[in-house]
XYZ file of C-alpha atoms in Angstrom:
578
model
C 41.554 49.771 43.344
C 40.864 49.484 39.725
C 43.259 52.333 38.562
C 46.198 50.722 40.444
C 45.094 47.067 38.775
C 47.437 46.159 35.997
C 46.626 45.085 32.554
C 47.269 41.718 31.716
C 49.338 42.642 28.871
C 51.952 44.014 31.091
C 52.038 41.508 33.552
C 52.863 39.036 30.641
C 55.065 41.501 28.950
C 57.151 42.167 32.262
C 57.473 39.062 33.298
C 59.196 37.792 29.953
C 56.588 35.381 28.888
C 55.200 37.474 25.864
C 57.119 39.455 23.142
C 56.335 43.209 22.477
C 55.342 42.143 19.042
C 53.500 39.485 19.504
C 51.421 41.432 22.370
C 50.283 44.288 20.218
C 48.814 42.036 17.407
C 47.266 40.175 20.107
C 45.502 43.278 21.572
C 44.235 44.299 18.045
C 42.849 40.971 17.268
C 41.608 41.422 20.452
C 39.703 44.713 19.800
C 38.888 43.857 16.415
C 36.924 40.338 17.328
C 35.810 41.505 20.218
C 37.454 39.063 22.391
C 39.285 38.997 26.412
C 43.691 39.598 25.403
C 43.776 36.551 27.104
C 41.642 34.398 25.170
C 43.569 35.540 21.552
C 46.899 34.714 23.555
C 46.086 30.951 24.148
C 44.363 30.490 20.633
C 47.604 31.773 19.432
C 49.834 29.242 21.245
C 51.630 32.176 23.296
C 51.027 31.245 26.588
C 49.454 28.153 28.761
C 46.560 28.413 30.303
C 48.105 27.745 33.868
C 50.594 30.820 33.212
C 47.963 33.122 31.818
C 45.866 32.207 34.863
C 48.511 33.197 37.755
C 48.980 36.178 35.577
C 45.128 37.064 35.750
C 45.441 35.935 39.782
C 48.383 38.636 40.190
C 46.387 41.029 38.198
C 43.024 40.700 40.326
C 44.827 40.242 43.813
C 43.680 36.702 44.104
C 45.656 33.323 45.265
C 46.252 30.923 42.490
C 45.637 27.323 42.957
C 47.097 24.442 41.174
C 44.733 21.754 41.509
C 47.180 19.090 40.620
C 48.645 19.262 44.147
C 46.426 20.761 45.851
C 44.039 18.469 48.042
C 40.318 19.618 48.843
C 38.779 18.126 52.067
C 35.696 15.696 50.420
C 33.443 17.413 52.922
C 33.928 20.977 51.304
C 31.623 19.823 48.037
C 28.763 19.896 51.067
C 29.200 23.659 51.365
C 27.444 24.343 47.789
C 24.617 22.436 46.101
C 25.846 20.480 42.850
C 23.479 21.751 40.671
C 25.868 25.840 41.116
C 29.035 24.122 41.020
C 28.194 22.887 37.459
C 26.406 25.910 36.029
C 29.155 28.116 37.170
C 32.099 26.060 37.266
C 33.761 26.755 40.675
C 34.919 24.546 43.420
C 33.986 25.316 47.513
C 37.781 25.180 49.123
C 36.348 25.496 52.407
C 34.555 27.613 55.146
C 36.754 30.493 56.927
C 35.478 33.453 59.350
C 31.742 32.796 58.152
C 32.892 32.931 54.493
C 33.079 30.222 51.825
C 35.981 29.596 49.740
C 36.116 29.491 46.471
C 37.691 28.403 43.375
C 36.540 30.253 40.463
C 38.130 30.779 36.821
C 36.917 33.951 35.747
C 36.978 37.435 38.024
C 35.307 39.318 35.770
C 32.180 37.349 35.905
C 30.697 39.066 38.426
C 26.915 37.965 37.837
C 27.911 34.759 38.186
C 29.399 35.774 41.823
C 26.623 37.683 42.790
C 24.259 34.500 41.648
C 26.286 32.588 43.999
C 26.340 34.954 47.133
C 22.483 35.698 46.174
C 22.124 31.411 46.289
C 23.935 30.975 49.508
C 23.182 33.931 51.790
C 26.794 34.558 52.898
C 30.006 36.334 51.208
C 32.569 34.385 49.608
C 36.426 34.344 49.340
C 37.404 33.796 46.067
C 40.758 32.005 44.653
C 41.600 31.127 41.211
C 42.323 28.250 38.975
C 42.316 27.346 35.213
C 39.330 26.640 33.446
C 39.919 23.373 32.341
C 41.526 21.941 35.735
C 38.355 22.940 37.368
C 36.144 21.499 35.129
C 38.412 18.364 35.004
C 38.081 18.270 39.114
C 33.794 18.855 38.742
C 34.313 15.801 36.096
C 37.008 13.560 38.327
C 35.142 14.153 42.093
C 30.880 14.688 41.424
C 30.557 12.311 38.430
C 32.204 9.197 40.072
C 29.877 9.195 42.565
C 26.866 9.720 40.346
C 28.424 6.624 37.931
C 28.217 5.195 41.053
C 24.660 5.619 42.530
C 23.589 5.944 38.723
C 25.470 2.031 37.648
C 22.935 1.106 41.067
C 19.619 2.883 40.125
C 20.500 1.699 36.419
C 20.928 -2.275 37.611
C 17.606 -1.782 39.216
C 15.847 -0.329 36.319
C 17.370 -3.087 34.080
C 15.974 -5.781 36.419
C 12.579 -4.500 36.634
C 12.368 -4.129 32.848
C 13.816 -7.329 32.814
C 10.581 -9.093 34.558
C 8.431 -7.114 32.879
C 9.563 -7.855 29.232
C 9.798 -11.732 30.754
C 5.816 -11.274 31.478
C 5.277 -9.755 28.172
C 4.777 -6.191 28.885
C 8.298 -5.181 26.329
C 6.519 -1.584 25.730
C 6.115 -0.961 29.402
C 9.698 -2.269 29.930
C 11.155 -0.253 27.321
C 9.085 3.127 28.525
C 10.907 2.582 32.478
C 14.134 2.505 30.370
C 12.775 5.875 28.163
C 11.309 7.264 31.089
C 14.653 6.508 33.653
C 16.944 7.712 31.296
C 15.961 11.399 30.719
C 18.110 11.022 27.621
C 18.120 15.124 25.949
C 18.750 13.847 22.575
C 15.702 11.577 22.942
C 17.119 8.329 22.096
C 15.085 6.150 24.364
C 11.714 7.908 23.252
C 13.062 6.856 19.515
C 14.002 3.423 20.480
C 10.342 3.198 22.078
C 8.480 4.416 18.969
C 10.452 1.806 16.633
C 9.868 -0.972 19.222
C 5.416 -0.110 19.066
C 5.744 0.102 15.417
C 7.942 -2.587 14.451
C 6.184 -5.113 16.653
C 2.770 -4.120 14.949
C 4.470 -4.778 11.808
C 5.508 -8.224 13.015
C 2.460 -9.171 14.815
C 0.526 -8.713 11.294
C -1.162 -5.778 12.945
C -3.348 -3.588 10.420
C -3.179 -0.889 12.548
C -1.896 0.482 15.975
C -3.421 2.658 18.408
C -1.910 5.007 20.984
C -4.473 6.219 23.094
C -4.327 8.256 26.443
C -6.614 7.557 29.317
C -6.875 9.349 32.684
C -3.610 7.337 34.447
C -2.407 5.880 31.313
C -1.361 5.471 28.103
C -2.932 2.117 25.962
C -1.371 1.312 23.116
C -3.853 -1.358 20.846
C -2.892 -3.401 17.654
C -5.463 -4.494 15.506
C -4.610 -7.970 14.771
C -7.456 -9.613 11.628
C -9.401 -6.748 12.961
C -10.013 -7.126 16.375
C -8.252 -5.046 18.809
C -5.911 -6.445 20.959
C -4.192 -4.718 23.898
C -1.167 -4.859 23.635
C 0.753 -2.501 26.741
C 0.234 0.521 28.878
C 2.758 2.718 28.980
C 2.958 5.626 32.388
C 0.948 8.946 31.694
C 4.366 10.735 32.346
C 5.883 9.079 28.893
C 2.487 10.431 27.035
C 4.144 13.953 25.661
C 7.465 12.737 24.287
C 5.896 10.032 22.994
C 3.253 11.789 20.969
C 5.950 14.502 20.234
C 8.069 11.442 18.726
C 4.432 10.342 16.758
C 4.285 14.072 15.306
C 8.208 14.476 14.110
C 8.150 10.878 11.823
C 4.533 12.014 10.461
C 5.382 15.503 9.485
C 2.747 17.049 11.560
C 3.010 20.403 13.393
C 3.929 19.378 17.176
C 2.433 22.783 18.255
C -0.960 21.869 17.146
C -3.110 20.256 19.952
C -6.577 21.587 19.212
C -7.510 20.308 15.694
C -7.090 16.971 14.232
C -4.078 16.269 12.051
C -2.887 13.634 8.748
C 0.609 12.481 8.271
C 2.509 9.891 6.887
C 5.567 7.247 8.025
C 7.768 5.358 5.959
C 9.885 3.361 7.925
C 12.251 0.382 7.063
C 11.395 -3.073 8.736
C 12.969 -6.180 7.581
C 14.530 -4.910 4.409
C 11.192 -3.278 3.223
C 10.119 -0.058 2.935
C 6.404 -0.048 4.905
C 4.129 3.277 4.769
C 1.935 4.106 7.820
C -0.885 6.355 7.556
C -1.258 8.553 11.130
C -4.320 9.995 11.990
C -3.962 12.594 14.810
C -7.161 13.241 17.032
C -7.697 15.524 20.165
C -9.438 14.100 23.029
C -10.384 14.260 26.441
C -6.886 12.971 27.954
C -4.710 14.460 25.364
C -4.192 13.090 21.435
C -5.117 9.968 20.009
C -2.699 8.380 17.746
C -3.975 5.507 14.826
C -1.164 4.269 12.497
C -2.764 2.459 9.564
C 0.115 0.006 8.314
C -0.095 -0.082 5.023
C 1.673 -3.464 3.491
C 2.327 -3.933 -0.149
C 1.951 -7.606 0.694
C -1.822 -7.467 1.715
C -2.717 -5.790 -1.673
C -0.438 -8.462 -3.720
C -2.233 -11.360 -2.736
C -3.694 -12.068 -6.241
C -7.783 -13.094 -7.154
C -7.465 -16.362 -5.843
C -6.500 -15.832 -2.433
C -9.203 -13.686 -1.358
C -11.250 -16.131 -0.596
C -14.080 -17.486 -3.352
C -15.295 -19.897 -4.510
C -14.310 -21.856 -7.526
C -17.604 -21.384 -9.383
C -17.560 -17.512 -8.034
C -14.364 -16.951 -9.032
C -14.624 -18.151 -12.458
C -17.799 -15.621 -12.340
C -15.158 -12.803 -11.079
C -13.155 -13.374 -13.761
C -15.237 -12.839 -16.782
C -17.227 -9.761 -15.292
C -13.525 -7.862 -14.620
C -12.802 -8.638 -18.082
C -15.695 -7.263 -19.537
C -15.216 -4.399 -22.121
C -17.497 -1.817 -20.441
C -19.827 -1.317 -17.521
C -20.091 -0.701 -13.837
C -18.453 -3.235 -11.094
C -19.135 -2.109 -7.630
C -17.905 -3.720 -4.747
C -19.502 -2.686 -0.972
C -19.405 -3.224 2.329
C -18.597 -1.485 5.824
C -14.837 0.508 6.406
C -12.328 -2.133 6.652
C -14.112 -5.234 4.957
C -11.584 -5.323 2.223
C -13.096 -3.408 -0.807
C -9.803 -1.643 -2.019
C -7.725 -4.540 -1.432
C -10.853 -6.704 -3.980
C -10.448 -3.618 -6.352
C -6.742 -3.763 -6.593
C -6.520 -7.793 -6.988
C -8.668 -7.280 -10.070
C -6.528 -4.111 -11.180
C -3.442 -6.763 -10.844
C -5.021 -8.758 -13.337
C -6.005 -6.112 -15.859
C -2.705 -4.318 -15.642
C -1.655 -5.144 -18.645
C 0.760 -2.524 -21.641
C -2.271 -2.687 -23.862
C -4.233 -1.174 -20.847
C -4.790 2.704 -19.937
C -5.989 2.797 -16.152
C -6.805 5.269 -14.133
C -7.605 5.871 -10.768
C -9.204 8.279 -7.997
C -8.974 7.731 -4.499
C -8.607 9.254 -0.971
C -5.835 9.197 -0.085
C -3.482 7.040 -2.518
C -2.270 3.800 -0.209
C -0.241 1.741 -2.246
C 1.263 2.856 -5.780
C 1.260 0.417 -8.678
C 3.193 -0.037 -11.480
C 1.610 1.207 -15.069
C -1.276 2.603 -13.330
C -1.841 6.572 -12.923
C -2.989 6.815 -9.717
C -4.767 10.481 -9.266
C -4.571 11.550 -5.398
C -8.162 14.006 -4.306
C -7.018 16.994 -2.516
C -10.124 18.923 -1.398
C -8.307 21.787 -0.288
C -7.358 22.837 -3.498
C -10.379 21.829 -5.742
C -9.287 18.969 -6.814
C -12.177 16.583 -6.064
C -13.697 13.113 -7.174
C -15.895 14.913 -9.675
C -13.001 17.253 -11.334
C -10.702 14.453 -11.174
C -13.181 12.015 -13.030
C -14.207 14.983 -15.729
C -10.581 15.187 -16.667
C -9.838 11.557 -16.727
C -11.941 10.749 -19.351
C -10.059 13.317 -21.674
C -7.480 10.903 -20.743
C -8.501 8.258 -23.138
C -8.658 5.124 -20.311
C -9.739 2.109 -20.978
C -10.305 1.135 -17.130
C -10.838 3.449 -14.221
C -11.183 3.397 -10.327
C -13.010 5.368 -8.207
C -12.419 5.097 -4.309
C -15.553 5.894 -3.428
C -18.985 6.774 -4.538
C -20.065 9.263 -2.050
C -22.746 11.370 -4.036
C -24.662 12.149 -6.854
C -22.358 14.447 -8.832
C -19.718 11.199 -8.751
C -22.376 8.695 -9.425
C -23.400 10.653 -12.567
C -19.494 10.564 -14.049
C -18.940 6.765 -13.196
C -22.721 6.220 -14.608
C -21.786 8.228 -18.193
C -18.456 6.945 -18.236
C -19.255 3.002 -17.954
C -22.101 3.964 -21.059
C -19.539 5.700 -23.194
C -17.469 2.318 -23.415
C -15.475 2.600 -19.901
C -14.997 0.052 -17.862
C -15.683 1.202 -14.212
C -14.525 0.001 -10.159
C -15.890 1.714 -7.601
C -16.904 1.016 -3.533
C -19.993 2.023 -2.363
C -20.781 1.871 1.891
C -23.659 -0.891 1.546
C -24.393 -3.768 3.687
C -25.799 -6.161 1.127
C -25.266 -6.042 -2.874
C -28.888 -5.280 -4.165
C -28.867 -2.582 -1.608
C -26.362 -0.371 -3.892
C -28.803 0.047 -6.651
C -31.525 1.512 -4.469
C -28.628 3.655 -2.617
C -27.455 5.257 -6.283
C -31.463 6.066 -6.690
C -31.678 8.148 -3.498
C -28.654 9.764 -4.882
C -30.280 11.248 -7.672
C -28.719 8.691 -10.365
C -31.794 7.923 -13.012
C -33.355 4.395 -12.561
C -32.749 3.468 -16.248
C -29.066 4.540 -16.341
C -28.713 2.407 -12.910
C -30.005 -0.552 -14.685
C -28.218 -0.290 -18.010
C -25.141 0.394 -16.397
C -24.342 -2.100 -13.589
C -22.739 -5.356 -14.798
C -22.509 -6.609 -11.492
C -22.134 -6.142 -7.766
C -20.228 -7.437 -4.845
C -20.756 -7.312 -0.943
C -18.372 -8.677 0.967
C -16.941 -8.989 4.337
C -14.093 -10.222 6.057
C -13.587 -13.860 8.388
C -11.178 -14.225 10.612
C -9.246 -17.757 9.565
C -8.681 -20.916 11.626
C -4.659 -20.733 13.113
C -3.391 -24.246 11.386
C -1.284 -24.425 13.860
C -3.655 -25.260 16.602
C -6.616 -26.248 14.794
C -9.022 -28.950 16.139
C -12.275 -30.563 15.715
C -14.808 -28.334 17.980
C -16.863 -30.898 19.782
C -19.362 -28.718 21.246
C -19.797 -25.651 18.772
C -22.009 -22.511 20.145
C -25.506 -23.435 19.798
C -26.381 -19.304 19.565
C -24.362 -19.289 16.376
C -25.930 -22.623 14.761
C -29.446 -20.925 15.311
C -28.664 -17.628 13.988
C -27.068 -19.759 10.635
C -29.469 -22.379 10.405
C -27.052 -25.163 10.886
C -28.859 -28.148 11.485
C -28.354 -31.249 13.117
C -27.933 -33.477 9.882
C -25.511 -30.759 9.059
C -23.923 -31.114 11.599
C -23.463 -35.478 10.942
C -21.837 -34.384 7.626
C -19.878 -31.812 8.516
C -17.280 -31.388 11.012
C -16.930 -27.918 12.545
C -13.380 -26.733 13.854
C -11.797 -24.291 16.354
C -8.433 -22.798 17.155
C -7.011 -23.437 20.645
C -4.835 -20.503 20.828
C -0.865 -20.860 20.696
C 1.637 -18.152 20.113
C 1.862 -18.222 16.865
C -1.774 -16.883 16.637
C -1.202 -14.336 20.063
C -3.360 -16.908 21.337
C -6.467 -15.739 19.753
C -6.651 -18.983 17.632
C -6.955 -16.955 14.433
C -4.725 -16.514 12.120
C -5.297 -14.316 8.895
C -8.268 -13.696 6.932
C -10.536 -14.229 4.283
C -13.343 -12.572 2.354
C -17.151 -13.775 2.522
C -18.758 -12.494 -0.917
C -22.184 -11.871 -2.044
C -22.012 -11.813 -6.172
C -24.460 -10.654 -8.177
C -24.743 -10.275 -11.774
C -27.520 -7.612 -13.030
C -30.148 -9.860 -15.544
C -33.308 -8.569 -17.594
C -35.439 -9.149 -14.541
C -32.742 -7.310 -12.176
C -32.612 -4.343 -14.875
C -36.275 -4.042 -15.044
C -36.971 -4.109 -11.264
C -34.548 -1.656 -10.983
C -35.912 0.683 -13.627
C -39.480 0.808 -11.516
C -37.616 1.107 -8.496
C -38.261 -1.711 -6.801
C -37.554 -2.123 -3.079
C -34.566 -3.800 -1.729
C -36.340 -6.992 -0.600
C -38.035 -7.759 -3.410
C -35.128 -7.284 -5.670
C -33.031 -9.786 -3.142
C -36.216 -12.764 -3.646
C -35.703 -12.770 -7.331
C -31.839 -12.620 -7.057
C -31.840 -15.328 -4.419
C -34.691 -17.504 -6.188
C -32.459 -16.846 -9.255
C -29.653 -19.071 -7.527
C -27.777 -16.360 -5.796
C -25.360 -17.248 -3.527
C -25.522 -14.449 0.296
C -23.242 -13.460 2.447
C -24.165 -16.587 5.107
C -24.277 -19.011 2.773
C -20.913 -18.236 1.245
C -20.023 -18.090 5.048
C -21.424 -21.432 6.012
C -19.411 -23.245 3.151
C -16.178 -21.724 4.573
C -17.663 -23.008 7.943
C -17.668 -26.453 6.762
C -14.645 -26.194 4.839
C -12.473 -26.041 8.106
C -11.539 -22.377 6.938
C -13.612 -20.372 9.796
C -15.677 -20.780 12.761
C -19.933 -20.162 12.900
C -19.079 -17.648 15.414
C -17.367 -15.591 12.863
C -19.971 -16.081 10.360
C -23.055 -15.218 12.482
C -21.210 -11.755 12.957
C -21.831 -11.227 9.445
C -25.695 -13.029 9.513
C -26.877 -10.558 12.201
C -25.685 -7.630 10.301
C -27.868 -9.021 7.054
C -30.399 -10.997 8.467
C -32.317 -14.150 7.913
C -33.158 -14.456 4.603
C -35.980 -17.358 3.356
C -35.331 -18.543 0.289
């Protein structure tokens, strides 16, 4: 059979259709790319494809078919499952003497054949037809019908995602479209992503959190730092959608066992907005926190933090001071960095040299170097702070002191005419200068180098919008910040009712509650014979130092807050007696 089969070049030759020429540099562009005769023919423009394909049907011994005229029963498609009539491109004609027939385009794929016969259990008849008819036909016949039952499922989807968006679930909506779609170039997983990060960004969210659960995914925004839920999205949408989390950050998307840090920029209403990801491994697959990271929040300015007039004017001069330690503590997130930059702002100035250290770099200033700590490579807090002062600054920042070593630098630096910012993890002011003692910092360089210290915390504010007059405030609170009842005829205390504009929380923004304390003789000299904590609080506090709560309580009756809010902060520091 195959020694009486002619070659194609013949048939074409013989019958007229290709010149002699023509057909020889065809065959050794042929051999020399290493492609079928019949392929180089059509690139070349010397024959159509429905010519070259009764050619290859008179060469093989099959019947051509033109599938312009020729009409397939609808029930034939039955005879094959869709799913081998795309991958190999062939078309059932029928079923004849326990055989199916089919249209195929290419003989000499015989694995494909074999597939087929393997697929089916039965023999097959084969006929032939061009390439691009059949795959028109596949195109014209299956895919109308899937527009079809797909334009139905797709009207369903939308109206689903329709109520749910209406009852305020937009991620979950927006996941049945991701999830329905089964888009390969991942559009829908993209368009999720944007939609759980840009509405953080417009619900003033500080940061968002994507975490799995057993039959779930819950995605939380932390709104003036309480989390909020915001959606659950189905477990099946977890993998793209932490996939999609790992791509923006830069992380590897292999890596499921150890935590991982990245980093987002993304555009949202004209500005550029940084996110910083933290990737964490848990018992239901990865945790996802994005901290949003607005340049807004950090350009606030002194005044808007939140003091008083009489502790602000106190701010001022001690940030202004030629030398010295200013340390400002607190718990993670009670605003610290965001105190430390306002007071940067202000000092920022040509005739100014500052430098900073911090972990990791959040927001990047104008005119200040900002130093970045990369452990990994040696280049810590202390090496950094060593090589600064070669640096000739006349103000520098240090994230964090988190030991000795670091307390030492800051300590020499602020006595060797530097003026020094730093954070220390405290819950009260007077706490930080028995915390640098049990680090190993010498009593008398404590006390002759502090100028002053800071605790503060963050209140949630009172939504203007839906402010009123709280006629029957929470008794527990009251007690816990000695609120009395004369206080009570003086003052008016107020409450948010919740409306949209505050997610119904009735809060809207925040404010800082400070504790400010400026180191005098007596201060300096209890702190030179180590003195305990509570001792060195009586003489600050009988010295007219203003706490936490009572810096709280003024906000209270200033309409600004609520004594719920406050006593958060009172139980954390106690009742003090003045």
């Amino acid at each position: 059979m195959a020694k009486s089969k002619k070659k194609l070049g013949e048939i074409l030759y013989k019958a007229g259709i290709v010149k002699k020429e023509d057909l020889i540099e065809s065959i050794k562009e042929s051999k020399k790319n290493h492609k079928r005769l019949g392929e180089i023919l059509l690139e070349r423009g010397l024959v159509r494809e429905d010519i070259l394909t009764k050619a290859i049907a008179k060469q093989f011994g099959y019947k051509y078919v033109n599938l312009d005229t020729t009409i397939i029963p609808p029930e034939a498609k039955e005879l094959i499952p869709e799913d081998i009539i795309r991958k190999h491109n062939i078309i059932p004609f029928g079923r004849e003497n326990g055989r199916i027939k089919l249209i195929i385009s290419d003989p000499m794929d015989l694995d494909a054949l074999d597939a087929v016969r393997f697929r089916l259990n039965t023999d097959v008849e084969c006929y032939l037809a061009s390439l691009s008819k059949i795959q028109t036909y596949i195109e014209d016949t299956l895919e109308d019908e899937e527009d079809q039952q797909s334009d139905e499922l797709q009207h369903s989807i939308d109206a689903t995602a329709a109520e749910l968006a209406e009852a305020g679930h937009e991620l979950q909506a927006e996941a049945l479209k991701a999830q329905a779609s089964g888009s390969p170039d991942d559009g829908p997983i993209v368009k999720l992503v944007n939609l759980i990060i840009d509405s953080a960004y417009h619900m003033r969210a500080s940061d968002i959190h994507i975490e799995p659960m057993s039959d779930r995914v819950r995605v939380r925004y932390r709104v003036d730092g309480v989390c909020l839920i915001k959606d659950n999205i189905p477990k099946s949408m977890q993998a793209p959608l932490i996939t999609r989390f790992k791509i923006m950050s830069g992380m590897d998307i292999a890596e499921r066992r150890l935590p991982q840090d990245g980093r987002i920029k993304r555009n949202i209403d004209g500005q550029d907005i940084d996110f910083r990801v933290s990737d964490l491994p848990s018992n239901h697959g990865e945790s996802f926190v994005l901290r949003i990271l607005r340049p807004d929040s950090v350009n606030i300015g002194i005044k808007s933090l939140g003091f008083g007039q009489e502790d602000y004017e106190r701010f001022q001069k001690i940030i202004k001071r030629p030398n010295g330690i200013f340390l400002v503590t607190g718990p993670t997130g009670s605003g610290k960095t965001t105190t430390l930059y306002a007071a940067l702002q202000e000092l920022n100035r040509p005739d100014k040299k500052i430098i900073t250290a911090e972990d990791p770099v959040e927001y990047n200033f104008a005119g200040m170097n900002q130093c970045q700590i990369r452990d990994d490579i040696g280049l810590t807090f202390d090496s950094i702070l060593r090589s600064m002062l070669r640096q000739a600054p006349n103000i520098i920042l240090i994230g964090e002191i988190r030991d000795g070593v670091v307390a030492d630098i800051a300590i020499q630096a602020a006595l060797t005419g530097h003026l020094v910012f730093s954070t220390l993890h405290t819950n009260d002011a007077l706490s930080a200068i028995t915390r640098l003692i049990d680090m190993g910092v010498k009593p008398f360089l404590v006390a002759s180098s502090i100028q002053a210290i800071m605790a503060q915390r963050l209140l949630r504010v009172i939504c203007k919008k839906c402010k009123v007059v709280d006629e029957n405030p929470d008794p527990h609170s009251l007690e816990i910040l000695g609120i009395t009842a004369d206080d009570l005829k003086k003052n008016q205390i107020f409450k948010g009712r919740g409306c949209p504009a505050c997610q119904g929380t009735g809060f809207k923004g925040r404010i800082g509650a400070f504790e400010l304390i400026e180191l005098n003789n007596e201060l300096r000299e209890l702190a030179f014979s180590k003195a305990p904590t509570t001792e060195l609080r009586r003489v600050a506090v009988a010295g007219g130092m203003k706490t936490l709560m009572d810096d709280g309580k003024l906000k209270i009756f200033e309409g600004l807050t609520t004594p719920q809010e406050v006593a958060k902060i009172a139980q954390v520091e106690g009742v003090i007696e003045k």
